[in-house]
PDB file of C-alpha atoms in Angstrom:
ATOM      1  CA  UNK A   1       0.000   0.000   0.000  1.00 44.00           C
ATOM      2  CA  UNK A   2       2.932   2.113   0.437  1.00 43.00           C
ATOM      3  CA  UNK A   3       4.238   4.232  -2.077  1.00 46.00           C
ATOM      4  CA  UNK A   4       8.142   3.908  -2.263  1.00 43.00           C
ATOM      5  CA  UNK A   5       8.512   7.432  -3.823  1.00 44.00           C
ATOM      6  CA  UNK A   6      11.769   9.617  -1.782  1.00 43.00           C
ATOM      7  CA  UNK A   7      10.445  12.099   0.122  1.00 44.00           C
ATOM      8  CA  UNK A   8      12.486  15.253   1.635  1.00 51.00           C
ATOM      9  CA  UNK A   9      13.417  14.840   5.385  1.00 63.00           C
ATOM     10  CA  UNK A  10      12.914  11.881   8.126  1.00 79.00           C
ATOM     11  CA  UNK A  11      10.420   9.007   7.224  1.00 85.00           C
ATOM     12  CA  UNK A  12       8.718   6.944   9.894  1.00 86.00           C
ATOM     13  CA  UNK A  13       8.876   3.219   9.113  1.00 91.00           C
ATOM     14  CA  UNK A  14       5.754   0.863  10.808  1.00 90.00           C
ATOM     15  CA  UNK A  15       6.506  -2.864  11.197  1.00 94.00           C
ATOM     16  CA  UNK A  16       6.848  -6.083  12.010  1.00 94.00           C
ATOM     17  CA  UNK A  17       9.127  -8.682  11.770  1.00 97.00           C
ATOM     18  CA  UNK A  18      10.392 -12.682  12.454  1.00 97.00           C
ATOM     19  CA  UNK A  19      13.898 -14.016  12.174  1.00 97.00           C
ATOM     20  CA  UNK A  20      15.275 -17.138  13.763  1.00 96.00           C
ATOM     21  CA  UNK A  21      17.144 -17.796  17.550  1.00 94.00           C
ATOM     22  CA  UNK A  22      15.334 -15.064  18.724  1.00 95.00           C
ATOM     23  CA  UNK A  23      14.113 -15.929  22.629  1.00 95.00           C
ATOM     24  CA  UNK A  24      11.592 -12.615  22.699  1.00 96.00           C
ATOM     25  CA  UNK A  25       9.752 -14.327  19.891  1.00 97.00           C
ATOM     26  CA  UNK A  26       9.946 -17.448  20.695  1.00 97.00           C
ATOM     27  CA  UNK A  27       8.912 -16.635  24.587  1.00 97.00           C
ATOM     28  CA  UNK A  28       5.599 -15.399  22.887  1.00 96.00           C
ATOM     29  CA  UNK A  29       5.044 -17.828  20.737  1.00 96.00           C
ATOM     30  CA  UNK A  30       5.151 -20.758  23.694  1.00 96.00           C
ATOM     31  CA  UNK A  31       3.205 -18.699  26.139  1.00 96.00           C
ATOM     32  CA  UNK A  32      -0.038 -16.548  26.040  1.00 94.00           C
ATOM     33  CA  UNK A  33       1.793 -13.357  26.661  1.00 95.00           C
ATOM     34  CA  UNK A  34       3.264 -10.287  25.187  1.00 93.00           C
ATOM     35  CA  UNK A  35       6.311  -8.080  25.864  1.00 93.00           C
ATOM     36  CA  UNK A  36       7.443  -4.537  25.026  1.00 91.00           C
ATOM     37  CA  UNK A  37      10.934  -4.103  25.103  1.00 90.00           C
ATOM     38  CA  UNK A  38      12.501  -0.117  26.193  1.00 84.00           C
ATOM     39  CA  UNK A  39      16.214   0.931  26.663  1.00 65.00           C
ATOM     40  CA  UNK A  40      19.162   1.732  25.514  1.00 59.00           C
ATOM     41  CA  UNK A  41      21.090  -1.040  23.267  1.00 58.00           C
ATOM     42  CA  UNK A  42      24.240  -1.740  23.040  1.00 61.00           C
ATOM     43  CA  UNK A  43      26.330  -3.100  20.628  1.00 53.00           C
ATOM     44  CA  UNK A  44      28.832  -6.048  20.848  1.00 59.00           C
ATOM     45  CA  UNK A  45      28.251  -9.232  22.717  1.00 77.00           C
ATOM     46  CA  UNK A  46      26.136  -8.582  25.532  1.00 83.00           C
ATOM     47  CA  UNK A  47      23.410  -6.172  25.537  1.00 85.00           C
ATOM     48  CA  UNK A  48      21.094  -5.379  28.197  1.00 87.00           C
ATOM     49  CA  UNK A  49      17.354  -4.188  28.003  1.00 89.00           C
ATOM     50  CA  UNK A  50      13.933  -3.586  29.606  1.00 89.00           C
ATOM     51  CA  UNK A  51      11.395  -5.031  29.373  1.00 92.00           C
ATOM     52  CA  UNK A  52       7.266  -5.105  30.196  1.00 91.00           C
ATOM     53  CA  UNK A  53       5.962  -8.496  30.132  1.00 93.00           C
ATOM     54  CA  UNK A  54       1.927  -8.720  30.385  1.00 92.00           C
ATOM     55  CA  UNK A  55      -0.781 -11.271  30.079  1.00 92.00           C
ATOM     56  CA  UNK A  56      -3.882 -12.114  31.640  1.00 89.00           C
ATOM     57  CA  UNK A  57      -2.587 -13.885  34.654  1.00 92.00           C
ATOM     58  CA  UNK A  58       0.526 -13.635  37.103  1.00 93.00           C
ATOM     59  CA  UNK A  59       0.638 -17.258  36.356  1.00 95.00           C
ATOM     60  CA  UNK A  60       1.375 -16.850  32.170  1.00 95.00           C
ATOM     61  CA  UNK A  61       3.881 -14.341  33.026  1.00 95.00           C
ATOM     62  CA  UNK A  62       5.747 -16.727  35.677  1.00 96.00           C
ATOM     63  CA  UNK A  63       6.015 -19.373  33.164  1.00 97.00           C
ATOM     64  CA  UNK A  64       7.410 -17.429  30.330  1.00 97.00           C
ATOM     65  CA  UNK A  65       9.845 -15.580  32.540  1.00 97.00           C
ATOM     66  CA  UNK A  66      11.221 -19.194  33.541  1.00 97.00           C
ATOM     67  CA  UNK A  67      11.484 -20.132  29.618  1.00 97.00           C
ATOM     68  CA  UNK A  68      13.363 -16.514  28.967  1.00 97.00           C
ATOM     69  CA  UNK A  69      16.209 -17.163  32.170  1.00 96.00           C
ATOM     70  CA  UNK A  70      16.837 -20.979  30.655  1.00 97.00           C
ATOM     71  CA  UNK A  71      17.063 -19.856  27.051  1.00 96.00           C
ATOM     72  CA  UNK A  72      20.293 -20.271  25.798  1.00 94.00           C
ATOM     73  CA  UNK A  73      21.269 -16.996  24.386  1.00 93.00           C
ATOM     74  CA  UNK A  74      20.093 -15.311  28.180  1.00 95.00           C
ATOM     75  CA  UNK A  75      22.797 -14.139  30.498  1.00 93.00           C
ATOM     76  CA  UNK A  76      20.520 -13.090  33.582  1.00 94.00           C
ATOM     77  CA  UNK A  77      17.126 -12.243  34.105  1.00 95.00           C
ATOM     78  CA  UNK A  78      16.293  -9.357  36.928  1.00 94.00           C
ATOM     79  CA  UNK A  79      12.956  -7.736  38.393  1.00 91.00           C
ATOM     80  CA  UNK A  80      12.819  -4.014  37.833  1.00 85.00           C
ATOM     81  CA  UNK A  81      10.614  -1.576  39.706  1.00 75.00           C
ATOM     82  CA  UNK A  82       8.483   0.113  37.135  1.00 64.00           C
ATOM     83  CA  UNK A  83       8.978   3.241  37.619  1.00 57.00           C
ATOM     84  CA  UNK A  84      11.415   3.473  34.812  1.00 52.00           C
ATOM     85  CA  UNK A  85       8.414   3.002  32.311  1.00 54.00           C
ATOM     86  CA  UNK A  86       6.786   6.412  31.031  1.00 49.00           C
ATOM     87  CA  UNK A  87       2.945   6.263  32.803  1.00 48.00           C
ATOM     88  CA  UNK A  88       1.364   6.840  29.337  1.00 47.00           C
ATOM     89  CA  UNK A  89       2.818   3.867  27.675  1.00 54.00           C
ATOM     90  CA  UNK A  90       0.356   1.619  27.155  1.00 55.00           C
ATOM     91  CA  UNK A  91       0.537  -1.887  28.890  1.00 59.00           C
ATOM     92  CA  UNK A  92      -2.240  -4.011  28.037  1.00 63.00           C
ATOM     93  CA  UNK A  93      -3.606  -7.820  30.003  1.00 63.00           C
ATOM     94  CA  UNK A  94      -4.207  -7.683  33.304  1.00 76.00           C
ATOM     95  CA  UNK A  95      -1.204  -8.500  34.435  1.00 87.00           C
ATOM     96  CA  UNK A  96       2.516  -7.252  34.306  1.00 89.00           C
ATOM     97  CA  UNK A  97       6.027  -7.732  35.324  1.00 92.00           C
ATOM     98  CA  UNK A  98       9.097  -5.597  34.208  1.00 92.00           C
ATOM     99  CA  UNK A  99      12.426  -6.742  33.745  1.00 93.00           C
ATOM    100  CA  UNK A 100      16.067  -6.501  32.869  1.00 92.00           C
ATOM    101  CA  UNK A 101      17.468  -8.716  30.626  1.00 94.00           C
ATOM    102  CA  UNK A 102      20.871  -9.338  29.761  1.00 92.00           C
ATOM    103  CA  UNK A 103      21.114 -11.076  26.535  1.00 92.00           C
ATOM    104  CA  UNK A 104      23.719 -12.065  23.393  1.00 91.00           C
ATOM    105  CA  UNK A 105      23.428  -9.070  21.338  1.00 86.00           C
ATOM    106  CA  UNK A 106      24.608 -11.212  18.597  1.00 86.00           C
ATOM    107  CA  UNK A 107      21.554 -12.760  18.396  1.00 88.00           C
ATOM    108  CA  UNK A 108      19.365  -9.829  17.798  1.00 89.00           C
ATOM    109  CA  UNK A 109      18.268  -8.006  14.943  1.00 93.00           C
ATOM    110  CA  UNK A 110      18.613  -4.698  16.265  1.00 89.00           C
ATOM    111  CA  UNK A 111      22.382  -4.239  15.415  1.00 86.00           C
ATOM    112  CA  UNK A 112      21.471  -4.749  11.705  1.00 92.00           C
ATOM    113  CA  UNK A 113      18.853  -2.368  11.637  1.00 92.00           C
ATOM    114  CA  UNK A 114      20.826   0.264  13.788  1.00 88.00           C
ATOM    115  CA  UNK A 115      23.959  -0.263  11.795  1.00 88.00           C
ATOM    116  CA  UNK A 116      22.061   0.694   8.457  1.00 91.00           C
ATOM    117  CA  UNK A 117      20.549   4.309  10.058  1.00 91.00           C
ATOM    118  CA  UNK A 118      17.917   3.012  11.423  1.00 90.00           C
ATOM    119  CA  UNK A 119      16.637   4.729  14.832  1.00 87.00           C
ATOM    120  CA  UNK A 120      14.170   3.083  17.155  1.00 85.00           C
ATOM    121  CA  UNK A 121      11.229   5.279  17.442  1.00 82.00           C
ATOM    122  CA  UNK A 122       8.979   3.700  20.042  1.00 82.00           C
ATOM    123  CA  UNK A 123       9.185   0.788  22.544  1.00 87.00           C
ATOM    124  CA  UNK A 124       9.205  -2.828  20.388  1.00 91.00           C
ATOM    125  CA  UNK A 125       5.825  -4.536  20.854  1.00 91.00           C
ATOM    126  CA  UNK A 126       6.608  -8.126  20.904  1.00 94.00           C
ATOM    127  CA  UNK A 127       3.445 -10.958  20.365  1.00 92.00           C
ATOM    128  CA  UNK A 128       1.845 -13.879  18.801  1.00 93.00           C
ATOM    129  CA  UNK A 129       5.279 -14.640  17.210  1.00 96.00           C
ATOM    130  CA  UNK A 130       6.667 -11.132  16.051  1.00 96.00           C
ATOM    131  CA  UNK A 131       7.884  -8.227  16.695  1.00 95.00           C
ATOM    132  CA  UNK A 132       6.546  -4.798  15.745  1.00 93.00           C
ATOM    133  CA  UNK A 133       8.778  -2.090  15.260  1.00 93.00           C
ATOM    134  CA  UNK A 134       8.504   1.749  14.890  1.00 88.00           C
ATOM    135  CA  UNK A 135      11.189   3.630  13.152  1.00 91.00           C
ATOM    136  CA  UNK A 136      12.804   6.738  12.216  1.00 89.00           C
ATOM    137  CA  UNK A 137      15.863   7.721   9.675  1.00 89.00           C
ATOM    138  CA  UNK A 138      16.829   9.834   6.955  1.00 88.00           C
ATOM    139  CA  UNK A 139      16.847   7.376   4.198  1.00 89.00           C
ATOM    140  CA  UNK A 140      14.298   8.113   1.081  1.00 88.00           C
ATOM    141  CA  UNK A 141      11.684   5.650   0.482  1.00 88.00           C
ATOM    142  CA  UNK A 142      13.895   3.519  -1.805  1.00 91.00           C
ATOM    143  CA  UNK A 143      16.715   3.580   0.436  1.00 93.00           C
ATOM    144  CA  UNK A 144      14.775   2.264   3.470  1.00 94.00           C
ATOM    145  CA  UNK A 145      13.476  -0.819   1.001  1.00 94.00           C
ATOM    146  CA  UNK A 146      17.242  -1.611   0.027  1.00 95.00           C
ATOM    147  CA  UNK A 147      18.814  -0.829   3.458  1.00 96.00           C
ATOM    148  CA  UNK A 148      15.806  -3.547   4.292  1.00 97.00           C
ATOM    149  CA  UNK A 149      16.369  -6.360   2.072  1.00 97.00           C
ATOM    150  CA  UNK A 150      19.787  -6.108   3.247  1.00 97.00           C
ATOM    151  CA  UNK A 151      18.439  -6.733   6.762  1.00 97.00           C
ATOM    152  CA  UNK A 152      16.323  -9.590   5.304  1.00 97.00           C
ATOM    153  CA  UNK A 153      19.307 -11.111   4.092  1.00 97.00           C
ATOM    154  CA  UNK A 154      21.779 -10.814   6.351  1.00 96.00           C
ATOM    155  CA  UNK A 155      18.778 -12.251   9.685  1.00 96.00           C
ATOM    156  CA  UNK A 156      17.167 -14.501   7.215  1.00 97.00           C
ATOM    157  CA  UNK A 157      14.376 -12.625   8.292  1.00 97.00           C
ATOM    158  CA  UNK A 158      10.551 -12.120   7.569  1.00 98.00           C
ATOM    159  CA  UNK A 159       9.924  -8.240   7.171  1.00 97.00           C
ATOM    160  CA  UNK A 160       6.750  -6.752   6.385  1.00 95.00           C
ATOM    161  CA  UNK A 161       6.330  -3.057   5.903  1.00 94.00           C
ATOM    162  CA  UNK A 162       2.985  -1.526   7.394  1.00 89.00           C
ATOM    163  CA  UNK A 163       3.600   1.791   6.535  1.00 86.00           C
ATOM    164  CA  UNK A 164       6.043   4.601   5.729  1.00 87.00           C
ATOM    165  CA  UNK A 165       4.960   8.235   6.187  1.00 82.00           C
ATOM    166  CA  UNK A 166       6.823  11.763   6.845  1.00 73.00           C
ATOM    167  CA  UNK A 167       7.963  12.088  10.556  1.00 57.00           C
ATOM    168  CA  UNK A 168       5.287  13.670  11.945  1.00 51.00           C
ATOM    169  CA  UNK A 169       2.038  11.424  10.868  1.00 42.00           C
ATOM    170  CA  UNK A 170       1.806  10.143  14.336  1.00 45.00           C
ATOM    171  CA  UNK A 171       2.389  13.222  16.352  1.00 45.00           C
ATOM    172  CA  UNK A 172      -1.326  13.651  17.038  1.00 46.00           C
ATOM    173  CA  UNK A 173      -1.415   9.775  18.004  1.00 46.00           C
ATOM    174  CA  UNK A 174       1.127   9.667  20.468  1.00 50.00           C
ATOM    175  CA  UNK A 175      -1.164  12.211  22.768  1.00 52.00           C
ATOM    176  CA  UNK A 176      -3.688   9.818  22.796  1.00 62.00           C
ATOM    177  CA  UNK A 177      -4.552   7.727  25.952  1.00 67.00           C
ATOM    178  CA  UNK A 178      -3.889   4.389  24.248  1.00 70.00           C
ATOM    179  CA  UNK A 179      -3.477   2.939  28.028  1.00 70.00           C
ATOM    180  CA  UNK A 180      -6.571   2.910  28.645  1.00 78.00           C
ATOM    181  CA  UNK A 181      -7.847   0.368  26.360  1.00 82.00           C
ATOM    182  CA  UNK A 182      -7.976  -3.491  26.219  1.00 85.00           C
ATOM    183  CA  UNK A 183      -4.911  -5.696  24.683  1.00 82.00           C
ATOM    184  CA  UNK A 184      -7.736  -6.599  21.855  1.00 86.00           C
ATOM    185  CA  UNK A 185      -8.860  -2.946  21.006  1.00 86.00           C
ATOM    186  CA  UNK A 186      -5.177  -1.089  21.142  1.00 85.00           C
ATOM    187  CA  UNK A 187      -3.923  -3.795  18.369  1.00 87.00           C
ATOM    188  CA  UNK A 188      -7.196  -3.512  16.597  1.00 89.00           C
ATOM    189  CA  UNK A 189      -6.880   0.386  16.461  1.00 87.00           C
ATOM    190  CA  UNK A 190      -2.835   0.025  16.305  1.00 84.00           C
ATOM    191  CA  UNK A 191      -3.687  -2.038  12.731  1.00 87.00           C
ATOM    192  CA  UNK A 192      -6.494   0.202  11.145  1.00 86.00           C
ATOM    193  CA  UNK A 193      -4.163   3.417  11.976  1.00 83.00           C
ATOM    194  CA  UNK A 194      -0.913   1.975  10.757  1.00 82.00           C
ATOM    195  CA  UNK A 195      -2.699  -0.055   7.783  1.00 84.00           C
ATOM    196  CA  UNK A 196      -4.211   3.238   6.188  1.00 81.00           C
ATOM    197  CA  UNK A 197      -8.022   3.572   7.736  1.00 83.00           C
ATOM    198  CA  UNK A 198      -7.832   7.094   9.135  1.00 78.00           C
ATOM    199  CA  UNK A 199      -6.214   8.408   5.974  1.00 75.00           C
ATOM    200  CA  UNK A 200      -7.573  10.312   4.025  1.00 64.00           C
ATOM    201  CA  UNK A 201      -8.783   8.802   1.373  1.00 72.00           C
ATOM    202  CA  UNK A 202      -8.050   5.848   3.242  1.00 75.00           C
ATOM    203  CA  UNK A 203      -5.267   3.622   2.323  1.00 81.00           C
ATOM    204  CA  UNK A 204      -7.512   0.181   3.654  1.00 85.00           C
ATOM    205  CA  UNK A 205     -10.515  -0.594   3.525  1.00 88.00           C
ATOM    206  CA  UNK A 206     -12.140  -2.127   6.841  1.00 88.00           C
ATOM    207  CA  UNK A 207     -12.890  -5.304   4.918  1.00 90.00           C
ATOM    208  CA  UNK A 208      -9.079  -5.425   4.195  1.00 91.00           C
ATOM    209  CA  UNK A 209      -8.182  -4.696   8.271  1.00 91.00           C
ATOM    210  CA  UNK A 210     -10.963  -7.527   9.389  1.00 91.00           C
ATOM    211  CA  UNK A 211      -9.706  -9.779   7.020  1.00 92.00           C
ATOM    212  CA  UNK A 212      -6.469  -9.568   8.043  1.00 89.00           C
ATOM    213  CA  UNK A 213      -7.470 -10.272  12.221  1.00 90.00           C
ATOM    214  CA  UNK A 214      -9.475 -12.983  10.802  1.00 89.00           C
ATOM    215  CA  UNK A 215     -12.931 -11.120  12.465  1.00 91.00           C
ATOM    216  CA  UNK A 216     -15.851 -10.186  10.786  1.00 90.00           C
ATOM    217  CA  UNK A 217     -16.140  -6.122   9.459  1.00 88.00           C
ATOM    218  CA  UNK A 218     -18.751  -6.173  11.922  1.00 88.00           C
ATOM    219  CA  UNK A 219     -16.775  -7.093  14.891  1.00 90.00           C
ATOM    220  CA  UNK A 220     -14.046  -4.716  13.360  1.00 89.00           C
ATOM    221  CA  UNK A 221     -15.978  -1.821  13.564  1.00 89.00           C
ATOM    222  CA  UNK A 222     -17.399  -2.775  17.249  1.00 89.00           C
ATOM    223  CA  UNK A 223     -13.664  -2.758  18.237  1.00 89.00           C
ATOM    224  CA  UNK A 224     -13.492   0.344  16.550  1.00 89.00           C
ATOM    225  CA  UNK A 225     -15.932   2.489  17.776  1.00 86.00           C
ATOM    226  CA  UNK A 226     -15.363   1.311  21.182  1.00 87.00           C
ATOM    227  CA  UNK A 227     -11.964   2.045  20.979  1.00 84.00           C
ATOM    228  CA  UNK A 228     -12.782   5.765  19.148  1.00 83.00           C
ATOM    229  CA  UNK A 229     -14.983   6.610  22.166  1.00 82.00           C
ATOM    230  CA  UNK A 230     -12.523   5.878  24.657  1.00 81.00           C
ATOM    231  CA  UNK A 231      -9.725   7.713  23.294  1.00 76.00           C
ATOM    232  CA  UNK A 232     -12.142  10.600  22.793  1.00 72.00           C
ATOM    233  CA  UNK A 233     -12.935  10.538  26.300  1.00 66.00           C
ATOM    234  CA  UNK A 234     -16.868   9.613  25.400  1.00 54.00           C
ATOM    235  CA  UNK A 235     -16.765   6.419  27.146  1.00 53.00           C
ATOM    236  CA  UNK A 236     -14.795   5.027  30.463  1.00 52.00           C
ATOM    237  CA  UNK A 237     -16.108   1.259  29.647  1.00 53.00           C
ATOM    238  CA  UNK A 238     -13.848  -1.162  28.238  1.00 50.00           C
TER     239      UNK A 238
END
C-alpha cells in the first residue's frame, strides 16, 4: 500500500518482523503473553534491556519468565521496579512484570537495523510470534526498502512493511490515551491506523483490516468504535 517514492526529510517506518534464535519471539510464541521491550542497546556481545511483560494472569507471566532465564542466548534475568516506564505507555492484560534482561546481542536483529541508520522510534511490541517495530531515519523511500532487504538477508528474516509516512504522521497519536484500552482494542486500532483507515482517502478498507485479524467487518468496527470513544474521552467502559 505504500508508495516507495523519496520524500524530503525523516520518514517513519511501521513494522513487524520474524527471524530465527530469537528468545523474545519465541517466549511469545510458547506462552499466552506479550512483551514490550525499552532501553538503551548496546552493541557487541552482551546487551542489556527492559522489558514489560503482560498477560492475563501472574501465572502466564511466571512461566514465560522461567522459559526466557533458561534460554540459551540469556545471560541473567532481573525484576525491575516500574517506575522506569513512562505512565502513558500503554501496557495491556491484566497483568505485568518488568524486567532486565541481559542477553547475546549477537543474536538480535537490532544491530542490523541500527547499523544501516535506522533509529528506534517507540518501545518494540513483541506478540503472537513477532515483533513490531517503529522507526525513524533519513533514508528516502527507496533507500529504506534496500537498506531492508539487506536486513532480510543478512537475519534470514521475515519483514513486512505496514507503513512509511513523513515524521510527523503520528504526532497527534502519540497524545492519545492508548493505556486505557484493552490488549484486543489497542492492536485492533494500532492495525487500522498503521494499515491506512484514518487516511484520508483511506489507504484500507475495513474489509481489508478484518480480514487480516481474521474477524468479521462487523466485529471490526465494534472494536473500533469502542476504541474511538474511549480515546475521545466519550466512554470510560472497556
Amino acid at each position: 500500500m505504500t508508495d516507495p517514492a523519496s520524500t524530503d526529510g525523516a520518514v517513519h517506518i511501521s513494522l513487524d518482523l520474524w527471524y530465527p534464535d530469537c528468545w523474545e519471539i519465541e517466549t511469545t510464541e510458547r506462552f499466552d503473553v506479550g512483551m514490550l521491550g525499552y532501553g538503551i542497546y548496546t552493541t557487541g556481545e552482551r546487551v542489556s534491556t527492559l522489558f514489560t511483560l503482560h498477560a492475563d494472569t501472574q501465572a502466564a507471566i511466571d512461566s514465560a519468565i522461567d522459559y526466557i532465564a533458561d534460554y540459551p542466548y540469556v545471560h541473567a534475568v532481573s525484576e525491575m521496579n516500574p517506575t522506569y516506564r513512562h505512565a502513558t505507555t500503554p501496557v495491556p492484560g491484566n497483568a505485568m512484570r518488568d524486567l532486565l534482561v541481559d542477553h547475546d546481542g549477537r543474536k538480535q536483529i537490532t544491530n542490523a537495523l541500527m547499523s544501516r541508520g535506522f533509529v528506534c522510534a517507540g518501545p518494540i511490541d513483541i506478540r503472537d510470534g513477532r515483533e513490531f517495530w517503529s522507526l525513524a531515519t533519513n533514508h528516502d523511500r527507496e533507500t529504506v526498502q534496500s537498506k531492508l532487504n539487506e536486513v532480510r538477508d543478512e537475519r534470514d528474516a521475515d519483514i513486512n512493511v505496514r507503513k512509511i509516512t513523513n515524521s510527523t504522521w503520528q504526532s497527534g497519536a502519540n497524545a492519545l490515551p492508548t493505556e486505557r484500552l484493552t490488549q484486543r482494542q489497542l492492536e485492533v486500532f494500532r492495525l487500522a491506523r498503521d494499515e491506512g483507515y484514518y487516511d484520508y482517502p483511506k489507504e484500507a478498507s475495513a474489509r481489508e483490516i478484518a480480514e487480516e485479524l481474521e474477524i468479521s467487518t462487523s466485529t471490526l468496527h465494534e472494536h473500533l468504535h469502542k476504541a474511538e470513544a474511549i480515546l475521545l474521552g466519550q466512554n470510560d467502559e472497556r
